[in-house]
Structures are given as C-alpha cells and as structure tokens.
mmCIF file of C-alpha atoms in Angstrom:
data_model
loop_
_atom_site.group_PDB
_atom_site.id
_atom_site.type_symbol
_atom_site.label_atom_id
_atom_site.label_comp_id
_atom_site.label_asym_id
_atom_site.label_seq_id
_atom_site.Cartn_x
_atom_site.Cartn_y
_atom_site.Cartn_z
ATOM 1 C CA UNK A 422 172.686 77.129 100.271
ATOM 2 C CA UNK A 423 171.747 75.789 96.882
ATOM 3 C CA UNK A 424 169.861 73.104 95.127
ATOM 4 C CA UNK A 425 169.827 69.500 96.572
ATOM 5 C CA UNK A 426 169.661 65.888 95.539
ATOM 6 C CA UNK A 427 169.033 62.523 97.851
ATOM 7 C CA UNK A 428 168.783 59.013 95.666
ATOM 8 C CA UNK A 429 168.112 57.251 98.580
ATOM 9 C CA UNK A 430 168.735 53.237 96.996
ATOM 10 C CA UNK A 431 166.637 49.639 96.719
ATOM 11 C CA UNK A 432 168.268 48.055 99.098
ATOM 12 C CA UNK A 433 170.024 44.939 97.204
ATOM 13 C CA UNK A 434 170.153 42.292 99.144
ATOM 14 C CA UNK A 435 167.134 39.957 99.517
ATOM 15 C CA UNK A 436 164.937 39.928 102.607
ATOM 16 C CA UNK A 437 163.392 36.521 103.910
ATOM 17 C CA UNK A 438 161.646 35.621 107.803
ATOM 18 C CA UNK A 439 164.824 33.238 107.622
ATOM 19 C CA UNK A 440 167.158 35.767 107.354
ATOM 20 C CA UNK A 441 165.611 38.258 110.275
ATOM 21 C CA UNK A 442 166.319 35.009 112.737
ATOM 22 C CA UNK A 443 169.810 34.626 111.478
ATOM 23 C CA UNK A 444 170.643 38.055 111.839
ATOM 24 C CA UNK A 445 168.923 38.625 115.313
ATOM 25 C CA UNK A 446 166.562 40.574 114.207
ATOM 26 C CA UNK A 447 163.310 37.889 115.674
ATOM 27 C CA UNK A 448 163.261 34.089 117.552
ATOM 28 C CA UNK A 449 162.450 31.070 116.024
ATOM 29 C CA UNK A 450 159.361 30.728 117.385
ATOM 30 C CA UNK A 451 158.422 34.206 116.310
ATOM 31 C CA UNK A 452 159.090 33.388 112.360
ATOM 32 C CA UNK A 453 157.036 30.515 112.581
ATOM 33 C CA UNK A 454 153.869 32.414 114.155
ATOM 34 C CA UNK A 455 154.031 35.038 111.602
ATOM 35 C CA UNK A 456 154.124 32.472 109.219
ATOM 36 C CA UNK A 457 150.976 30.455 110.900
ATOM 37 C CA UNK A 458 149.851 34.451 110.893
ATOM 38 C CA UNK A 459 150.320 34.922 107.351
ATOM 39 C CA UNK A 460 148.711 31.277 106.160
ATOM 40 C CA UNK A 461 145.518 32.256 108.064
ATOM 41 C CA UNK A 462 145.415 35.610 106.409
ATOM 42 C CA UNK A 463 145.354 37.546 109.730
ATOM 43 C CA UNK A 464 145.730 41.071 109.420
ATOM 44 C CA UNK A 465 148.725 42.261 110.865
ATOM 45 C CA UNK A 466 150.543 46.004 111.720
ATOM 46 C CA UNK A 467 154.736 46.621 111.604
ATOM 47 C CA UNK A 468 155.153 49.229 114.456
ATOM 48 C CA UNK A 469 158.359 51.339 115.046
ATOM 49 C CA UNK A 470 160.284 54.533 114.379
ATOM 50 C CA UNK A 471 161.985 55.492 111.344
ATOM 51 C CA UNK A 472 165.932 53.450 111.030
ATOM 52 C CA UNK A 473 164.254 50.714 113.152
ATOM 53 C CA UNK A 474 164.122 48.144 110.671
ATOM 54 C CA UNK A 475 160.183 48.551 109.882
ATOM 55 C CA UNK A 476 160.485 48.103 106.505
ATOM 56 C CA UNK A 477 162.808 45.021 106.531
ATOM 57 C CA UNK A 478 159.582 43.807 108.585
ATOM 58 C CA UNK A 479 157.758 44.926 105.896
ATOM 59 C CA UNK A 480 159.877 43.113 103.065
ATOM 60 C CA UNK A 481 159.612 39.660 104.733
ATOM 61 C CA UNK A 482 156.840 39.022 105.048
ATOM 62 C CA UNK A 483 155.862 40.036 101.537
ATOM 63 C CA UNK A 484 158.886 37.603 100.424
ATOM 64 C CA UNK A 485 156.990 34.750 102.725
ATOM 65 C CA UNK A 486 153.521 35.299 100.951
ATOM 66 C CA UNK A 487 152.684 32.056 98.641
ATOM 67 C CA UNK A 488 153.415 32.865 95.273
ATOM 68 C CA UNK A 489 150.089 32.494 93.108
ATOM 69 C CA UNK A 490 148.370 34.563 95.138
ATOM 70 C CA UNK A 491 147.512 38.353 93.627
ATOM 71 C CA UNK A 492 149.269 41.031 95.695
ATOM 72 C CA UNK A 493 149.272 45.123 95.702
ATOM 73 C CA UNK A 494 152.173 46.617 97.417
ATOM 74 C CA UNK A 495 151.337 50.351 97.993
ATOM 75 C CA UNK A 496 154.295 52.163 99.055
ATOM 76 C CA UNK A 497 155.470 56.009 99.161
ATOM 77 C CA UNK A 498 159.353 55.839 98.074
ATOM 78 C CA UNK A 499 159.935 52.884 95.701
ATOM 79 C CA UNK A 500 162.328 49.967 98.393
ATOM 80 C CA UNK A 501 159.995 46.561 98.715
ATOM 81 C CA UNK A 502 161.154 43.978 96.018
ATOM 82 C CA UNK A 503 158.458 42.553 94.657
ATOM 83 C CA UNK A 504 159.070 38.570 93.854
ATOM 84 C CA UNK A 505 156.757 37.280 93.716
ATOM 85 C CA UNK A 506 155.214 37.109 90.194
ATOM 86 C CA UNK A 507 151.122 38.870 90.673
ATOM 87 C CA UNK A 508 152.453 41.730 92.569
ATOM 88 C CA UNK A 509 151.709 44.756 91.414
ATOM 89 C CA UNK A 510 153.566 48.104 93.086
ATOM 90 C CA UNK A 511 151.619 51.614 93.714
ATOM 91 C CA UNK A 512 153.484 54.664 94.960
ATOM 92 C CA UNK A 513 150.817 56.887 96.478
ATOM 93 C CA UNK A 514 151.327 60.043 95.583
ATOM 94 C CA UNK A 515 150.795 61.332 99.359
ATOM 95 C CA UNK A 516 149.126 60.608 102.249
ATOM 96 C CA UNK A 517 146.767 62.754 101.619
ATOM 97 C CA UNK A 518 143.119 62.826 99.737
ATOM 98 C CA UNK A 519 144.395 61.181 96.847
ATOM 99 C CA UNK A 520 146.732 59.006 98.824
ATOM 100 C CA UNK A 521 143.149 57.368 99.953
ATOM 101 C CA UNK A 522 141.839 57.651 96.259
ATOM 102 C CA UNK A 523 144.892 54.751 95.711
ATOM 103 C CA UNK A 524 143.638 52.541 99.285
ATOM 104 C CA UNK A 525 140.464 52.363 97.676
ATOM 105 C CA UNK A 526 141.174 51.889 93.628
ATOM 106 C CA UNK A 527 143.735 48.889 95.123
ATOM 107 C CA UNK A 528 140.864 47.776 97.222
ATOM 108 C CA UNK A 529 137.984 47.487 94.568
ATOM 109 C CA UNK A 530 141.001 45.378 92.335
ATOM 110 C CA UNK A 531 139.954 42.681 94.682
ATOM 111 C CA UNK A 532 143.617 41.655 95.560
ATOM 112 C CA UNK A 533 144.644 38.929 97.305
ATOM 113 C CA UNK A 534 146.961 40.427 99.687
ATOM 114 C CA UNK A 535 147.649 44.486 100.294
ATOM 115 C CA UNK A 536 150.567 45.740 101.232
ATOM 116 C CA UNK A 537 151.123 49.636 102.263
ATOM 117 C CA UNK A 538 154.783 50.340 104.027
ATOM 118 C CA UNK A 539 153.150 53.524 104.998
ATOM 119 C CA UNK A 540 149.563 53.781 106.917
ATOM 120 C CA UNK A 541 149.328 58.081 107.511
ATOM 121 C CA UNK A 542 146.565 59.322 109.174
ATOM 122 C CA UNK A 543 144.651 60.126 105.281
ATOM 123 C CA UNK A 544 144.556 55.951 104.893
ATOM 124 C CA UNK A 545 143.344 54.426 107.919
ATOM 125 C CA UNK A 546 139.636 55.466 107.211
ATOM 126 C CA UNK A 547 140.102 53.526 103.766
ATOM 127 C CA UNK A 548 141.935 51.084 104.986
ATOM 128 C CA UNK A 549 139.741 50.096 107.498
ATOM 129 C CA UNK A 550 136.947 50.232 104.805
ATOM 130 C CA UNK A 551 138.458 47.865 102.865
ATOM 131 C CA UNK A 552 139.029 45.861 105.560
ATOM 132 C CA UNK A 553 134.954 46.125 106.612
ATOM 133 C CA UNK A 554 134.146 45.006 102.726
ATOM 134 C CA UNK A 555 136.137 42.709 102.936
ATOM 135 C CA UNK A 556 139.874 42.159 101.866
ATOM 136 C CA UNK A 557 141.727 40.701 104.144
ATOM 137 C CA UNK A 558 145.600 39.671 104.422
ATOM 138 C CA UNK A 559 146.643 42.785 105.293
ATOM 139 C CA UNK A 560 150.403 43.750 106.600
ATOM 140 C CA UNK A 561 150.459 47.860 107.224
ATOM 141 C CA UNK A 562 153.138 49.868 108.978
ATOM 142 C CA UNK A 563 152.941 52.505 111.127
ATOM 143 C CA UNK A 564 156.121 54.729 112.557
ATOM 144 C CA UNK A 565 155.952 55.188 115.450
ATOM 145 C CA UNK A 566 157.810 55.462 119.121
ATOM 146 C CA UNK A 567 156.589 52.636 120.577
ATOM 147 C CA UNK A 568 154.079 50.202 120.330
ATOM 148 C CA UNK A 569 151.066 51.630 122.440
ATOM 149 C CA UNK A 570 151.799 56.101 120.262
ATOM 150 C CA UNK A 571 151.228 53.732 117.003
ATOM 151 C CA UNK A 572 148.096 52.547 117.632
ATOM 152 C CA UNK A 573 146.653 55.394 119.542
ATOM 153 C CA UNK A 574 147.559 57.672 116.623
ATOM 154 C CA UNK A 575 145.230 55.474 114.794
ATOM 155 C CA UNK A 576 142.380 55.961 116.807
ATOM 156 C CA UNK A 577 141.832 59.419 115.371
ATOM 157 C CA UNK A 578 143.396 59.341 112.115
ATOM 158 C CA UNK A 579 140.230 56.730 111.220
ATOM 159 C CA UNK A 580 137.473 59.068 113.511
ATOM 160 C CA UNK A 581 139.107 62.360 111.431
ATOM 161 C CA UNK A 582 138.271 60.408 108.492
ATOM 162 C CA UNK A 583 134.375 59.334 108.623
ATOM 163 C CA UNK A 584 131.746 61.925 110.442
ATOM 164 C CA UNK A 585 130.039 61.143 113.174
ATOM 165 C CA UNK A 586 131.998 58.828 114.542
ATOM 166 C CA UNK A 587 133.009 58.642 118.108
ATOM 167 C CA UNK A 588 136.745 57.279 119.299
ATOM 168 C CA UNK A 589 134.588 54.733 121.296
ATOM 169 C CA UNK A 590 133.598 53.344 118.042
ATOM 170 C CA UNK A 591 137.363 54.058 116.464
ATOM 171 C CA UNK A 592 138.440 51.947 118.712
ATOM 172 C CA UNK A 593 136.309 48.574 118.272
ATOM 173 C CA UNK A 594 136.321 48.794 114.735
ATOM 174 C CA UNK A 595 140.419 48.703 114.449
ATOM 175 C CA UNK A 596 140.352 45.851 116.954
ATOM 176 C CA UNK A 597 138.195 44.416 115.057
ATOM 177 C CA UNK A 598 140.284 44.819 110.833
ATOM 178 C CA UNK A 599 143.656 44.159 112.708
ATOM 179 C CA UNK A 600 144.806 41.176 114.752
ATOM 180 C CA UNK A 601 148.682 40.867 115.561
ATOM 181 C CA UNK A 602 151.136 44.201 115.854
ATOM 182 C CA UNK A 603 154.667 43.620 115.123
ATOM 183 C CA UNK A 604 157.189 46.319 117.192
ATOM 184 C CA UNK A 605 160.655 46.623 115.774
ATOM 185 C CA UNK A 606 163.115 48.979 117.351
ATOM 186 C CA UNK A 607 166.612 50.008 117.092
ATOM 187 C CA UNK A 608 168.747 49.535 120.453
ATOM 188 C CA UNK A 609 172.321 50.163 120.763
ATOM 189 C CA UNK A 610 175.140 49.258 119.272
ATOM 190 C CA UNK A 611 173.321 49.312 116.082
ATOM 191 C CA UNK A 612 170.654 46.247 117.062
ATOM 192 C CA UNK A 613 167.841 45.728 115.334
ATOM 193 C CA UNK A 614 165.016 43.364 116.995
ATOM 194 C CA UNK A 615 161.684 42.497 117.149
ATOM 195 C CA UNK A 616 160.264 43.771 120.561
ATOM 196 C CA UNK A 617 156.933 42.123 120.802
ATOM 197 C CA UNK A 618 154.705 40.113 118.719
ATOM 198 C CA UNK A 619 150.997 41.108 120.806
ATOM 199 C CA UNK A 620 147.001 40.425 119.359
ATOM 200 C CA UNK A 621 145.082 43.105 119.644
ATOM 201 C CA UNK A 622 142.560 41.491 122.081
ATOM 202 C CA UNK A 623 139.832 44.344 121.993
ATOM 203 C CA UNK A 624 139.288 48.363 122.312
ATOM 204 C CA UNK A 625 138.364 49.774 126.380
ATOM 205 C CA UNK A 626 137.758 53.895 126.920
ATOM 206 C CA UNK A 627 138.746 54.499 123.001
ATOM 207 C CA UNK A 628 141.802 52.601 123.560
ATOM 208 C CA UNK A 629 143.144 49.301 121.853
ATOM 209 C CA UNK A 630 144.286 47.019 124.424
ATOM 210 C CA UNK A 631 146.397 44.637 123.366
ATOM 211 C CA UNK A 632 148.646 41.451 125.167
ATOM 212 C CA UNK A 633 151.840 40.568 124.240
ATOM 213 C CA UNK A 634 152.765 36.981 122.743
ATOM 214 C CA UNK A 635 156.642 37.398 122.260
ATOM 215 C CA UNK A 636 158.968 39.158 123.918
ATOM 216 C CA UNK A 637 162.980 40.277 123.826
ATOM 217 C CA UNK A 638 163.935 40.989 127.271
ATOM 218 C CA UNK A 639 167.504 43.323 127.219
ATOM 219 C CA UNK A 640 170.282 41.329 129.008
ATOM 220 C CA UNK A 641 171.174 44.304 131.691
ATOM 221 C CA UNK A 642 174.395 42.990 132.277
ATOM 222 C CA UNK A 643 174.880 44.320 128.615
ATOM 223 C CA UNK A 644 172.647 47.144 127.802
ATOM 224 C CA UNK A 645 175.340 48.956 125.534
ATOM 225 C CA UNK A 646 175.218 46.027 122.789
ATOM 226 C CA UNK A 647 171.961 45.645 122.325
ATOM 227 C CA UNK A 648 172.155 41.567 123.962
ATOM 228 C CA UNK A 649 168.961 40.417 125.304
ATOM 229 C CA UNK A 650 166.770 36.937 125.101
ATOM 230 C CA UNK A 651 164.056 36.661 123.464
ATOM 231 C CA UNK A 652 160.419 34.848 125.204
ATOM 232 C CA UNK A 653 156.868 33.476 124.727
ATOM 233 C CA UNK A 654 155.177 35.064 127.447
ATOM 234 C CA UNK A 655 152.480 32.064 127.516
ATOM 235 C CA UNK A 656 149.695 33.371 125.974
ATOM 236 C CA UNK A 657 147.782 31.349 123.085
ATOM 237 C CA UNK A 658 146.539 33.793 120.599
ATOM 238 C CA UNK A 659 142.846 33.216 119.133
ATOM 239 C CA UNK A 660 144.521 32.555 115.861
ATOM 240 C CA UNK A 661 145.657 29.194 116.947
ATOM 241 C CA UNK A 662 141.937 28.614 117.295
ATOM 242 C CA UNK A 663 140.904 30.349 113.472
ATOM 243 C CA UNK A 664 143.384 27.515 112.336
ATOM 244 C CA UNK A 665 141.624 24.704 113.772
ATOM 245 C CA UNK A 666 138.556 25.652 112.394
ATOM 246 C CA UNK A 667 140.600 26.697 108.422
ATOM 247 C CA UNK A 668 141.582 22.673 108.982
ATOM 248 C CA UNK A 669 145.016 24.470 109.559
ATOM 249 C CA UNK A 670 147.979 22.583 111.903
ATOM 250 C CA UNK A 671 149.603 25.048 114.275
ATOM 251 C CA UNK A 672 152.654 24.989 116.437
ATOM 252 C CA UNK A 673 151.509 24.910 120.170
ATOM 253 C CA UNK A 674 155.287 24.484 121.757
ATOM 254 C CA UNK A 675 155.773 27.988 120.184
ATOM 255 C CA UNK A 676 153.822 29.750 122.446
ATOM 256 C CA UNK A 677 155.290 27.636 125.680
ATOM 257 C CA UNK A 678 156.215 30.474 127.979
ATOM 258 C CA UNK A 679 160.383 30.938 128.840
ATOM 259 C CA UNK A 680 162.721 33.539 131.201
#
C-alpha cells in the first residue's frame, strides 16, 4: 500500500544461436535454417507468451547479424544488448501513435536491418508499410499464447490502422510481408524450447496460412521434464529457391524428415 520501484536488469550473458543449441532451446538444424534466413534477408517473426524466452531468440538472431550492417533496434524496455558496432537502439515511448512514429522514423533512416522486440497492435501498420517500401531483413517479436493466435492478432491490427482495408486484403498483405515465424514456448521444468519454425505460405479467408518446417515433439514418457525431440517435417521452404537464385548455398539435408 504505497510506492513501489521495480528494477529490471539487462541480462549480462551474451546470447547466440550456438548458445541456444547448446542449452537445448533449439536444434542444430533449426539454427542452421535461421542463419540461412538471415543470410537471405528474410523477414522473421518470433512469437511466444511472456516468459517463454522470445526475447532470448530475438537477441540470438540480433547477435548473428553481420557486423558491417546498420541495424536499428526498437524496444520498449532496454533488454537487447547491442554487440554490432553499427547498431542503434531507440526506445518506443508507447505502443500507440507515438510508437508508430518511431517505427516510421527508424525505417526512414534506411537501416540494413530493423529489429522490434514487441510488435504491438499500433506498430503493425507502420512496419508493414516500411516493408512495402523496401525494408527487408526485419526481425520482430509478437507476444501471444500460440503461433496461431499471435498471427490472428496481426490481421485486425493492420485493418484498424488503415481505413478501407478489409480482413482478406490485410491477411494477404501480411503474408507477403513476413516469411518465417518461430514459436517459442516454456514447458514444465522451466525448459524453454522452440516449438516450431513455420513458413507463412499465404492467406485464405482473412487468415494467415503456415506450414511447419521444424517442430518439437514432447516425450510422453517424461512430460513433466519438458523433454522431447526436435524434428524436420520434410517441408522444403521457398527460401531455398530464393537462396539459389541469389547464388547462395543452402544445406537442404536439414529438411529431411526425422522421427
């Protein structure tokens, strides 16, 4: 019954995709694929509930970006440590209209990469507009209890920010803007896992369609420990074709289905 002060300290340990592989958050194949996504300048969404480790995955992707690229990082709280010498961080004052202005200002600076630690409703429209204007290499976090619900929130958020846009058109616009979505979860035993990496394959009936490239299958014999296996579903994403078109190699063996 009085004033309270909450201090939230930035995590000191440096996160990377290799660290997440070693601690069991993701598989080696998942890490390789995400590195390919960054190489191809694919726009990536990272989704999960609060406390699931979404920020850790965004931080690892941020650490994997080339050091000679200008990266603009937008965050509501100062949690993401910037290791690249050409990185710049801007704090979002809020998730309303002023936050949207920060997104537009950051995009106007023409960074090589744009990273958002929380893609709230009012920020969806400005970010999609920036992508439509030519911004690529975007990494954005979307908070939600599941991949399906997180993506479902983006469609009405985009409609609300643009007069005259219907749900079907908004879904198609979003499907053209983002390519890969990573779902992170917190399992029993306080285990953080990448539950799936999916390709956004299109839109239908005002909803985004996805197909899993990798997923995590919980071990029924040890459900309380959060143990299980990462596996490839056998889906070869369209990113592979894009990499070939750019003359970049892609390890296709990681997509072979596993059990």
